[in-house]
Coordinates of C-alpha atoms and ligand atoms in Angstrom, one line a residue:
X1 CA 26.8 2.9 7.9
X2 CA 28.9 5.6 9.2
X3 CA 29.5 9.2 8.0
X4 CA 32.3 11.6 9.4
X5 CA 31.8 15.2 9.3
X6 CA 35.4 16.7 9.6
X7 CA 34.8 20.6 9.1
X8 CA 32.3 23.0 10.3
X9 CA 29.0 22.2 8.7
X10 CA 26.0 24.0 9.1
X11 CA 23.8 22.3 11.6
X12 CA 20.7 21.8 9.2
X13 CA 23.2 19.4 7.4
X14 CA 24.1 17.5 10.2
X15 CA 20.6 17.2 11.3
X16 CA 19.5 15.7 7.9
X17 CA 22.2 13.1 8.4
X18 CA 21.1 12.1 12.0
X19 CA 17.6 11.9 11.2
X20 CA 18.4 9.2 8.4
X21 CA 17.6 5.9 9.4
X22 CA 20.6 3.3 9.5
X23 CA 23.4 6.0 9.3
X24 CA 25.5 6.9 12.1
X25 CA 27.2 10.4 12.1
X26 CA 30.2 12.0 14.0
X27 CA 31.2 15.5 13.9
X28 CA 34.9 15.5 14.7
X29 CA 36.5 19.0 13.4
X30 CA 39.9 20.1 13.4
X31 CA 41.5 16.6 13.5
X32 CA 45.3 16.5 12.6
X33 CA 46.2 14.2 9.8
X34 CA 47.4 11.5 11.8
X35 CA 44.1 11.2 13.9
X36 CA 42.3 11.2 10.8
X37 CA 44.3 8.4 9.3
X38 CA 43.6 6.4 12.6
X39 CA 39.8 6.8 12.4
X40 CA 38.8 7.0 8.8
X41 CA 38.7 3.1 8.3
X42 CA 35.6 2.8 10.2
X43 CA 33.8 5.4 7.9
X44 CA 31.7 4.8 4.6
X45 CA 31.2 8.7 4.1
X46 CA 33.4 11.7 4.7
X47 CA 32.1 15.3 4.5
X48 CA 34.4 18.1 4.3
X49 CA 34.6 21.9 3.6
X50 CA 37.9 23.1 2.6
X51 CA 39.9 22.7 6.0
X52 CA 40.3 19.0 5.8
X53 CA 43.2 18.1 3.5
X54 CA 41.8 14.7 2.0
X55 CA 45.6 13.7 1.0
X56 CA 46.5 10.2 -0.3
X57 CA 47.5 8.9 2.9
X58 CA 44.2 9.4 4.5
X59 CA 42.7 7.8 1.3
X60 CA 44.9 4.9 1.5
X61 CA 43.9 4.3 4.9
X62 CA 40.2 4.7 4.3
X63 CA 39.5 1.0 3.7
X64 CA 35.5 1.4 3.9
X65 CA 35.2 4.7 2.3
X66 CA 32.9 4.9 -0.6
X67 CA 32.1 8.8 -1.0
X68 CA 33.6 12.1 -0.1
X69 CA 31.3 15.1 -0.1
X70 CA 32.6 18.5 -0.3
X71 CA 30.2 20.9 0.8
X72 CA 31.2 23.6 -1.8
X73 CA 32.6 23.9 -5.0
X74 CA 36.4 23.6 -5.2
X75 CA 37.7 19.9 -4.6
X76 CA 41.5 20.9 -4.8
X77 CA 41.7 19.8 -0.9
X78 CA 41.1 16.2 -2.0
X79 CA 43.3 14.1 -3.9
X80 CA 41.2 12.8 -6.7
X81 CA 43.5 10.6 -8.2
X82 CA 44.1 8.5 -5.0
X83 CA 40.3 8.6 -4.2
X84 CA 39.7 7.4 -7.9
X85 CA 42.2 4.6 -7.7
X86 CA 40.7 3.3 -4.5
X87 CA 37.2 3.6 -6.0
X88 CA 35.8 6.4 -3.9
X89 CA 33.3 8.6 -5.4
X90 CA 34.1 12.4 -4.8
X91 CA 31.1 14.8 -5.2
X92 CA 30.6 18.5 -4.6
X93 CA 27.6 20.8 -3.9
X94 CA 28.2 23.4 -6.8
X95 CA 25.3 25.1 -6.9
X96 CA 24.6 26.3 -3.2
X97 CA 27.1 29.1 -2.9
X98 CA 27.4 30.6 -6.1
X99 CA 25.0 33.6 -5.6
X100 CA 26.9 34.5 -2.4
X101 CA 30.4 34.4 -4.0
X102 CA 29.1 36.5 -6.5
X103 CA 27.9 38.9 -4.2
X104 CA 31.3 38.9 -2.2
X105 CA 32.8 39.9 -5.7
X106 CA 30.7 42.7 -6.1
X107 CA 31.2 43.6 -2.5
X108 CA 35.0 43.7 -3.2
X109 CA 34.6 45.5 -6.4
X110 CA 32.9 48.3 -4.4
X111 CA 35.0 48.3 -1.4
X112 CA 38.2 48.6 -3.6
X113 CA 36.8 51.5 -6.0
X114 CA 35.6 53.5 -3.0
X115 CA 38.7 52.5 -0.7
X116 CA 36.5 51.5 2.1
X117 CA 38.7 49.1 4.2
X118 CA 41.4 51.8 4.0
X119 CA 39.2 54.8 5.1
X120 CA 37.7 52.6 8.0
X121 CA 41.6 52.0 9.2
X122 CA 42.3 55.5 9.0
X123 CA 39.4 56.5 11.0
X124 CA 40.3 54.0 13.5
X125 CA 43.4 55.4 13.8
X126 CA 41.7 58.7 14.4
X127 CA 42.5 60.4 11.3
X128 CA 39.8 62.3 9.1
X129 CA 41.5 62.3 5.7
X130 CA 38.6 62.4 3.2
X131 CA 41.1 63.6 0.4
X132 CA 43.2 60.5 0.8
X133 CA 40.5 58.3 -0.5
X134 CA 39.1 59.7 -3.7
X135 CA 37.5 56.8 -5.4
X136 CA 36.3 55.8 -8.8
X137 CA 32.8 54.8 -10.3
X138 CA 31.8 51.3 -11.8
X139 CA 29.5 53.2 -14.3
X140 CA 30.3 53.0 -17.7
X141 CA 33.6 51.2 -16.9
X142 CA 35.0 47.9 -18.7
X143 CA 34.8 44.9 -16.4
X144 CA 37.1 42.0 -17.5
X145 CA 35.5 38.6 -16.6
X146 CA 37.9 35.5 -16.8
X147 CA 35.7 32.4 -16.5
X148 CA 32.1 32.8 -17.4
X149 CA 30.9 29.6 -15.6
X150 CA 28.4 29.9 -12.7
X151 CA 29.7 32.6 -10.6
X152 CA 31.2 34.6 -13.5
X153 CA 27.8 34.5 -15.0
X154 CA 26.2 35.8 -12.1
X155 CA 28.7 38.3 -11.4
X156 CA 28.0 39.7 -15.0
X157 CA 24.4 40.2 -14.6
X158 CA 25.1 42.0 -11.3
X159 CA 28.0 44.3 -13.1
X160 CA 25.4 45.2 -15.9
X161 CA 22.9 46.7 -13.4
X162 CA 25.8 49.0 -12.6
X163 CA 26.1 49.6 -16.3
X164 CA 29.6 48.3 -16.7
X165 CA 30.7 47.2 -20.2
X166 CA 31.4 43.5 -19.8
X167 CA 34.1 41.7 -21.7
X168 CA 35.0 38.0 -21.1
X169 CA 37.9 35.5 -21.6
X170 CA 36.5 31.9 -21.5
X171 CA 37.9 29.7 -24.4
X172 CA 35.2 27.2 -23.5
X173 CA 32.0 29.5 -23.9
X174 CA 29.9 29.6 -27.1
X175 CA 29.4 33.0 -28.7
X176 CA 25.5 32.1 -28.4
X177 CA 25.9 31.9 -24.6
X178 CA 27.8 35.2 -24.4
X179 CA 25.2 37.1 -26.6
X180 CA 22.7 35.6 -24.3
X181 CA 24.3 37.3 -21.4
X182 CA 25.2 40.4 -23.1
X183 CA 28.9 40.1 -22.7
X184 CA 31.7 40.3 -25.5
X185 CA 34.0 37.4 -26.0
X186 CA 37.5 38.5 -26.4
X187 CA 41.3 37.1 -26.5
X188 CA 42.9 37.2 -22.9
X189 CA 45.4 39.6 -24.2
X190 CA 42.6 41.9 -25.3
X191 CA 40.8 41.6 -22.1
X192 CA 44.1 42.7 -20.3
X193 CA 44.5 45.6 -22.2
X194 CA 40.8 47.0 -22.3
X195 CA 39.8 46.0 -18.6
X196 CA 39.4 48.8 -16.0
X197 CA 38.3 46.2 -13.8
X198 CA 39.0 42.4 -13.8
X199 CA 37.6 39.6 -11.9
X200 CA 38.8 35.9 -11.9
X201 CA 36.3 32.9 -12.0
X202 CA 37.9 29.9 -13.2
X203 CA 39.0 26.6 -11.4
X204 CA 42.5 26.6 -9.8
X205 CA 43.9 25.5 -13.3
X206 CA 46.4 22.9 -11.4
X207 CA 48.3 25.5 -9.6
X208 CA 49.5 27.5 -12.8
X209 CA 49.0 31.5 -12.5
X210 CA 46.7 32.8 -15.2
X211 CA 48.2 36.3 -14.2
X212 CA 52.0 36.6 -13.9
X213 CA 54.6 39.1 -14.8
X214 CA 53.8 39.0 -18.8
X215 CA 50.2 39.3 -18.3
X216 CA 50.6 42.5 -15.6
X217 CA 52.8 44.1 -18.4
X218 CA 49.8 43.8 -20.7
X219 CA 47.1 45.4 -18.4
X220 CA 45.6 48.9 -18.8
X221 CA 47.2 51.0 -16.3
X222 CA 45.0 51.8 -13.4
X223 CA 43.2 48.4 -13.6
X224 CA 41.7 46.9 -10.4
X225 CA 41.7 43.2 -9.8
X226 CA 39.2 41.0 -7.7
X227 CA 40.4 37.2 -7.0
X228 CA 37.3 35.4 -5.5
X229 CA 38.2 32.0 -7.4
X230 CA 41.6 30.3 -6.3
X231 CA 44.8 31.9 -4.9
X232 CA 46.9 29.9 -7.3
X233 CA 45.5 32.0 -10.3
X234 CA 47.8 35.0 -9.6
X235 CA 51.5 35.3 -9.0
X236 CA 51.7 37.2 -5.9
X237 CA 55.1 38.9 -6.4
X238 CA 54.4 39.7 -9.8
X239 CA 51.0 41.6 -8.6
X240 CA 52.8 43.5 -5.6
X241 CA 55.3 44.7 -8.4
X242 CA 52.7 45.6 -10.5
X243 CA 51.2 47.7 -8.0
X244 CA 54.5 49.3 -6.9
X245 CA 55.0 50.2 -10.7
X246 CA 51.4 51.7 -10.7
X247 CA 50.1 49.3 -13.5
X248 CA 47.7 48.0 -10.8
X249 CA 45.6 50.7 -9.1
X250 CA 44.0 48.1 -6.5
X251 CA 43.5 44.6 -5.8
X252 CA 41.0 42.5 -3.6
X253 CA 41.8 39.1 -2.6
X254 CA 39.7 36.6 -1.2
X255 CA 41.8 33.5 -1.9
X256 CA 45.7 32.7 -1.5
X257 CA 48.3 30.3 -2.4
X258 CA 48.5 28.7 0.9
X259 CA 45.5 28.9 3.5
X260 CA 45.5 30.2 5.9
X261 CA 47.2 33.1 4.8
X262 CA 50.6 33.8 6.5
X263 CA 49.8 36.8 8.7
X264 CA 53.3 38.1 7.7
X265 CA 52.4 37.9 4.0
X266 CA 53.6 40.8 2.1
X267 CA 50.5 40.9 0.4
X268 CA 49.0 42.4 3.8
X269 CA 51.7 45.1 3.6
X270 CA 50.5 46.7 0.6
X271 CA 47.7 49.4 1.2
X272 CA 46.3 49.0 -2.4
X273 CA 45.7 45.4 -1.7
X274 CA 42.6 44.7 0.4
X275 CA 42.2 41.1 1.9
X276 CA 39.5 38.9 3.1
X277 CA 40.0 35.4 4.7
X278 CA 38.5 33.3 2.3
X279 CA 35.1 34.5 2.7
X280 CA 33.2 34.1 -0.6
X281 CA 30.9 31.4 0.4
X282 CA 30.5 32.7 4.1
X283 CA 27.0 33.5 4.5
X284 CA 24.3 31.6 6.6
X285 CA 22.2 31.1 3.4
X286 CA 24.9 29.6 1.4
X287 CA 26.3 27.4 4.2
X288 CA 22.8 25.8 4.7
X289 CA 22.3 25.5 1.0
X290 CA 25.9 23.6 0.5
X291 CA 25.5 21.4 3.6
X292 CA 21.7 20.5 2.8
X293 CA 22.5 19.5 -0.9
X294 CA 25.7 17.5 0.1
X295 CA 24.0 15.7 3.0
X296 CA 21.1 15.0 0.7
X297 CA 23.5 13.8 -2.2
X298 CA 25.7 11.1 0.6
X299 CA 22.5 9.7 1.8
X300 CA 21.1 9.1 -1.7
X301 CA 24.5 7.5 -2.7
X302 CA 25.1 5.4 0.3
X303 CA 21.3 4.2 0.7
X304 CA 20.1 4.1 -2.9
X305 CA 23.3 4.2 -5.3
X306 CA 22.2 7.4 -7.0
X307 CA 25.3 9.6 -8.2
X308 CA 24.8 13.4 -8.3
X309 CA 27.4 16.0 -8.8
X310 CA 30.1 13.5 -8.7
X311 CA 33.6 14.9 -10.1
X312 CA 35.4 11.6 -10.7
X313 CA 32.5 9.7 -12.1
X314 CA 29.7 10.5 -14.9
X315 CA 26.8 11.7 -12.6
X316 CA 23.6 9.8 -13.6
X317 CA 20.1 11.3 -12.8
X318 CA 17.3 8.9 -12.1
X319 CA 15.7 9.3 -15.8
X320 CA 18.9 8.7 -17.7
X321 CA 19.8 5.7 -15.3
X322 CA 16.6 4.1 -16.0
X323 CA 17.3 4.5 -19.9
X324 CA 20.8 3.2 -19.6
X325 CA 20.5 0.7 -16.8
X326 CA 20.1 -2.2 -19.3
X327 CA 23.0 -1.1 -21.1
X328 CA 25.0 -1.1 -18.0
X329 CA 24.5 -4.5 -17.2
X330 CA 25.0 -5.3 -20.9
X331 CA 28.4 -3.6 -21.0
X332 CA 29.6 -5.1 -17.9
X333 CA 29.0 -8.6 -19.1
X334 CA 30.4 -8.0 -22.3
X335 CA 33.6 -6.7 -20.7
X336 CA 33.6 -9.7 -18.4
X337 CA 32.7 -12.2 -21.1
X338 CA 35.4 -11.3 -23.5
X339 CA 38.0 -10.9 -20.7
X340 CA 37.8 -14.8 -20.2
X341 CA 38.1 -15.5 -24.0
X342 CA 41.5 -13.4 -24.1
X343 CA 45.0 -14.3 -23.4
X344 CA 47.7 -12.0 -22.0
X345 CA 47.5 -8.3 -21.0
X346 CA 45.1 -6.1 -22.9
X347 CA 46.4 -3.4 -24.9
X348 CA 43.8 -1.8 -26.5
X349 CA 39.8 -1.8 -26.4
X350 CA 37.5 -0.5 -29.1
X351 CA 33.9 0.2 -28.2
X352 CA 31.5 0.6 -30.9
X353 CA 28.0 1.9 -30.3
X354 CA 25.4 1.6 -33.3
X355 CA 22.0 2.7 -33.7
X356 CA 19.6 4.1 -30.9
X357 CA 22.1 3.6 -28.0
X358 CA 24.0 6.2 -29.7
X359 CA 21.9 8.9 -28.9
X360 CA 22.4 8.5 -24.9
X361 CA 25.2 9.4 -23.0
X362 CA 27.2 6.0 -23.0
X363 CA 30.1 7.3 -20.9
X364 CA 28.9 5.1 -18.1
X365 CA 28.4 2.1 -20.5
X366 CA 32.0 2.5 -21.4
X367 CA 33.0 2.5 -17.7
X368 CA 31.1 -0.5 -17.2
X369 CA 32.5 -2.2 -20.1
X370 CA 35.9 -1.6 -18.5
X371 CA 34.8 -2.7 -15.2
X372 CA 33.7 -6.1 -16.6
X373 CA 37.1 -6.4 -18.3
X374 CA 39.0 -6.4 -14.9
X375 CA 36.1 -7.9 -12.7
X376 CA 37.8 -11.2 -12.9
X377 CA 41.6 -10.2 -12.3
X378 CA 41.1 -7.6 -9.8
X379 CA 39.9 -6.9 -6.3
X380 CA 37.7 -4.0 -5.6
X381 CA 37.4 -2.7 -9.2
X382 CA 34.2 -0.4 -9.7
X383 CA 32.8 2.5 -11.9
X384 CA 35.1 5.1 -10.3
X385 CA 38.5 3.2 -10.6
X386 CA 38.0 1.4 -13.8
X387 CA 39.0 4.3 -16.1
X388 CA 42.2 4.8 -13.8
X389 CA 43.3 1.3 -13.9
X390 CA 42.9 1.0 -17.7
X391 CA 45.0 4.4 -18.0
X392 CA 47.5 3.1 -15.3
X393 CA 48.0 -0.1 -17.3
X394 CA 48.4 1.7 -20.6
X395 CA 45.2 0.2 -22.4
X396 CA 44.4 2.4 -25.1
X397 CA 40.4 3.1 -25.0
X398 CA 38.6 4.2 -28.1
X399 CA 34.8 5.0 -28.2
X400 CA 33.0 5.5 -31.4
X401 CA 29.2 5.8 -32.1
X402 CA 26.9 5.7 -35.3
X403 CA 23.2 5.8 -35.3
X404 CA 23.0 3.6 -38.3
X405 CA 20.4 0.8 -37.5
X406 CA 21.0 -2.6 -39.0
X407 CA 19.7 -6.0 -38.0
X408 CA 19.1 -4.7 -34.3
X409 CA 17.7 -1.3 -33.2
X410 CA 21.0 -0.9 -30.7
X411 CA 24.3 -2.8 -30.5
X412 CA 27.5 -2.4 -28.4
X413 CA 30.7 -4.1 -29.7
X414 CA 33.6 -4.4 -27.7
X415 CA 36.9 -5.3 -29.5
X416 CA 39.7 -6.2 -27.4
X417 CA 43.2 -6.5 -28.6
X418 CA 45.8 -8.5 -26.3
X419 CA 49.3 -9.4 -26.8
X420 CA 48.4 -11.9 -29.8
X421 CA 44.9 -11.8 -30.7
X422 CA 42.0 -9.7 -31.2
X423 CA 38.5 -10.7 -30.3
X424 CA 35.1 -8.9 -31.0
X425 CA 31.8 -9.5 -29.2
X426 CA 28.7 -7.5 -29.9
X427 CA 25.6 -7.5 -27.6
X428 CA 21.8 -6.0 -27.9
X429 CA 19.1 -5.9 -25.6
X430 CA 16.0 -7.8 -26.3
X431 CA 12.6 -6.9 -24.9
X432 CA 12.7 -5.3 -21.6
X433 CA 16.3 -5.7 -20.9
X434 CA 17.4 -9.2 -21.8
X435 CA 21.1 -9.0 -22.7
X436 CA 22.0 -11.0 -25.8
X437 CA 25.4 -11.7 -27.7
X438 CA 24.5 -11.5 -31.4
X439 CA 27.8 -11.9 -32.8
X440 CA 31.3 -13.4 -31.4
X441 CA 34.1 -12.9 -33.7
X442 CA 32.7 -13.8 -37.2
X443 CA 29.9 -15.8 -35.9
X444 CA 26.2 -14.3 -35.8
X445 CA 24.1 -15.9 -33.2
X446 CA 21.6 -14.9 -30.4
X447 CA 23.0 -16.0 -27.2
X448 CA 21.6 -15.6 -23.8
X449 CA 24.3 -14.4 -21.3
X450 CA 23.8 -16.2 -18.1
X451 CA 26.0 -16.7 -14.9
X452 CA 27.8 -19.9 -16.4
X453 CA 28.4 -20.8 -19.9
X454 CA 31.0 -22.7 -22.0
X455 CA 32.3 -21.2 -25.1
X456 CA 33.1 -24.0 -27.6
X457 CA 34.8 -23.8 -31.0
X458 CA 34.3 -27.0 -33.2
X459 CA 34.6 -28.4 -36.8
X460 CA 31.0 -27.9 -38.5
X461 CA 30.8 -31.6 -39.1
X462 CA 28.2 -34.0 -38.0
X463 CA 28.4 -35.7 -34.6
X464 CA 29.8 -33.0 -32.7
X465 CA 27.0 -31.8 -30.8
X466 CA 25.7 -35.4 -30.0
X467 CA 29.2 -36.0 -28.4
X468 CA 29.1 -32.6 -26.6
X469 CA 25.6 -33.7 -25.0
X470 CA 26.8 -37.3 -24.1
X471 CA 30.0 -35.8 -22.3
X472 CA 27.9 -33.0 -20.5
X473 CA 25.3 -35.5 -19.5
X474 CA 28.0 -37.7 -18.3
X475 CA 29.3 -34.9 -15.9
X476 CA 25.8 -34.3 -14.6
X477 CA 25.8 -30.8 -16.4
X478 CA 22.1 -29.5 -17.2
X479 CA 22.1 -27.7 -20.4
X480 CA 19.9 -24.6 -20.0
X481 CA 20.4 -23.1 -23.4
X482 CA 22.3 -23.9 -26.5
X483 CA 23.2 -21.3 -29.1
X484 CA 25.1 -22.1 -32.2
X485 CA 27.0 -19.6 -34.6
X486 CA 28.0 -20.9 -38.0
X487 CA 30.8 -20.0 -40.5
X488 CA 30.2 -22.0 -43.9
X489 CA 33.5 -20.7 -45.3
X490 CA 35.9 -22.3 -42.8
X491 CA 33.3 -25.2 -41.9
X492 CA 33.6 -24.0 -38.2
X493 CA 31.2 -23.3 -35.6
X494 CA 30.9 -21.5 -32.3
X495 CA 28.8 -22.8 -29.5
X496 CA 27.6 -20.7 -26.3
X497 CA 26.1 -23.3 -24.0
X498 CA 24.4 -22.0 -21.0
X499 CA 24.9 -24.6 -18.0
X500 CA 23.5 -24.7 -14.3
X501 CA 26.5 -25.0 -12.2
X502 CA 30.0 -24.3 -13.7
X503 CA 32.0 -27.1 -15.4
X504 CA 34.4 -28.8 -13.5
X505 CA 37.9 -29.1 -14.7
X506 CA 37.2 -32.7 -15.8
X507 CA 34.3 -31.6 -18.0
X508 CA 36.6 -29.3 -19.7
X509 CA 39.2 -31.8 -20.1
X510 CA 36.9 -34.2 -21.5
X511 CA 35.4 -31.7 -24.1
X512 CA 39.0 -30.7 -25.2
X513 CA 39.7 -34.4 -25.8
X514 CA 36.8 -34.8 -28.1
X515 CA 37.7 -34.9 -31.7
X516 CA 36.7 -32.1 -34.1
X517 CA 36.3 -29.5 -30.9
X518 CA 39.0 -26.9 -31.4
X519 CA 38.6 -24.8 -28.4
X520 CA 36.8 -24.8 -24.9
X521 CA 36.5 -22.0 -22.6
X522 CA 34.5 -21.7 -19.3
X523 CA 33.0 -18.2 -18.7
X524 CA 31.1 -17.2 -15.5
X525 CA 29.5 -13.9 -15.2
Ligands
NAD1 P1 32.6 26.8 -13.1 O1 33.0 25.7 -13.1 O2 31.0 27.0 -13.1 O3 33.1 28.0 -14.2 C1 34.5 27.9 -14.2 C2 34.6 28.7 -15.8 O4 36.0 28.8 -16.2 C3 34.0 27.8 -16.8 O5 33.2 28.7 -17.6 C4 35.3 27.4 -17.7 O6 35.0 27.4 -19.2 C5 36.2 28.5 -17.3 N1 37.7 28.4 -17.6 C6 38.1 27.2 -17.1 N2 39.6 27.3 -17.6 C7 39.7 28.5 -18.1 C8 40.9 29.3 -18.7 N3 42.2 28.7 -18.6 N4 40.8 30.5 -18.9 C9 39.5 31.0 -18.8 N5 38.6 30.6 -18.5 C10 38.4 29.2 -18.1 O7 32.9 27.5 -11.6 P2 32.3 28.3 -10.6 O8 31.4 27.5 -9.9 O9 31.9 29.6 -11.3 O10 33.5 28.6 -9.6 C11 34.6 29.6 -10.0 C12 35.8 29.7 -9.1 O11 35.3 30.0 -7.8 C13 36.2 28.1 -8.7 O12 37.5 28.0 -8.4 C14 35.7 27.8 -7.3 O13 36.7 27.0 -6.5 C15 35.6 29.3 -6.6 N6 34.9 29.6 -5.7 C16 35.5 30.4 -4.6 C17 34.8 30.5 -3.5 C18 35.3 31.4 -2.4 O14 35.0 31.3 -1.1 N7 36.1 32.4 -2.6 C19 33.4 30.1 -3.5 C20 32.9 29.4 -4.3 C21 33.6 29.1 -5.6
MLT2 C1 34.3 26.7 -2.8 O1 35.2 26.0 -3.7 O2 33.2 26.3 -2.6 C2 34.9 27.8 -1.9 O3 36.0 27.9 -1.8 C3 33.8 27.9 -0.8 C4 34.4 27.2 0.6 O4 35.5 27.2 1.0 O5 33.4 26.4 1.0

């Protein structure tokens, strides 16, 4: 297997990859897009930081690529949709650089409050002018934090040590978490109006600025702003205007709309704005941590199939995987089974988890069901692209859970609606991991799921099973299992028959021509 490292990665990470047996590693940094498109088909794994823009054209060409690893947090340089559709897992290393970035935020807060970069430039220009650089204290000032995730939380702890009052806007954070961190949760407008300092720690929010003209107008005059998150969160023109109109006393930016920053950018002309060239994660310690983490994750996935810190597929740790593995197999088999008994394009899939299974994270099981549903009709379907394919085809997927236990401790029920009909199959796990169908449409049974099966509906009258046995015998088909579900009301029955080789077209035709047999399907898992 081959892995390409296309950005500067700490040597420790590259060494980890090189030491792994069965893995070939190439480090080729600064490649132009066309060059990357040319060489990418040879690789199973790609590791980037932020310089490589993994755009759709590169992903399109990546015929063997299974995983893209980002040595860092933000994955905005990777086309996640294109990767998802192609079935490529994208993972990041979200923990390794958070302390470093929080420290850079504190460094910028302090540098800005004491005009350190400006004072240094003045001295370099041979000017001793202490009066020009009167600063402000952080002590007892209000710090507004937008986004109280990993980095925002560390910043809040550090700022508390400076005895700042911390207020937070983050609509996804609970009151409990805020109280634990000793911060006050407020609305955005309130935060803007009360903050002496403001720092941003959200994701890029799909390029939509959080701070534009309207927000600057709501700010407390004299506010100082730090952005170590993503450049797209601030409307630059509105920021410059707010500095000129003295609403904003200072700003410290580490990230920009377009990177590298245009060196003629008006941001660099404003004395009150200090800029660093995306240095948030740039410490030896952080780079070593993210490189080590992403290389370990890539090896774990390519060699053992373990998914950690994936951003486009649910991550499953080893303990959870052991618990849900039988359900992943059952789910995929149920999807595969029902897809072969449904005609026309599927429009809706309903999945109902009942009993104990409803207490585990069933998201991967739902994906396995979708994968099974498309297995026979689509080349290259996998756990990453299955939800994309369902969405692309306009298939409505509904999942529900109930912890009520009926006849079986756990069941997974899949109902599929296609153009004209709805079909339903319910499965359960027996013993240590045997998948069984316990209900098919209205018929109860306990059918073993095997590689080759015949699913047959017949009138529940004497002689049918005898005829059936004769036809299979005549066609040299060994019956490995026979499971019958009966429905007294309509005098009909369904049989799921496990057979060794798959039936030939002739066998199927003979069965269909037999009296009292209503439908015959061959199902292969
Ligand atoms: P995180 O996912 O742990 O936290 C993000 C927080 O933002 C979450 O608590 C979320 O609830 C909140 N949030 C989401 N949308 C919001 C909205 N509209 N308004 C308010 N809050 C919202 O992320 P993190 O690891 O703390 O990283 C934060 C940012 O820092 C990311 O953009 C990341 O890419 C960036 N980053 C930059 C550098 C750098 O070198 N400058 C280094 C590391 C990370
Ligand atoms: C990140 O998202 O991790 C940062 O932007 C740091 C980096 O560029 O690696």
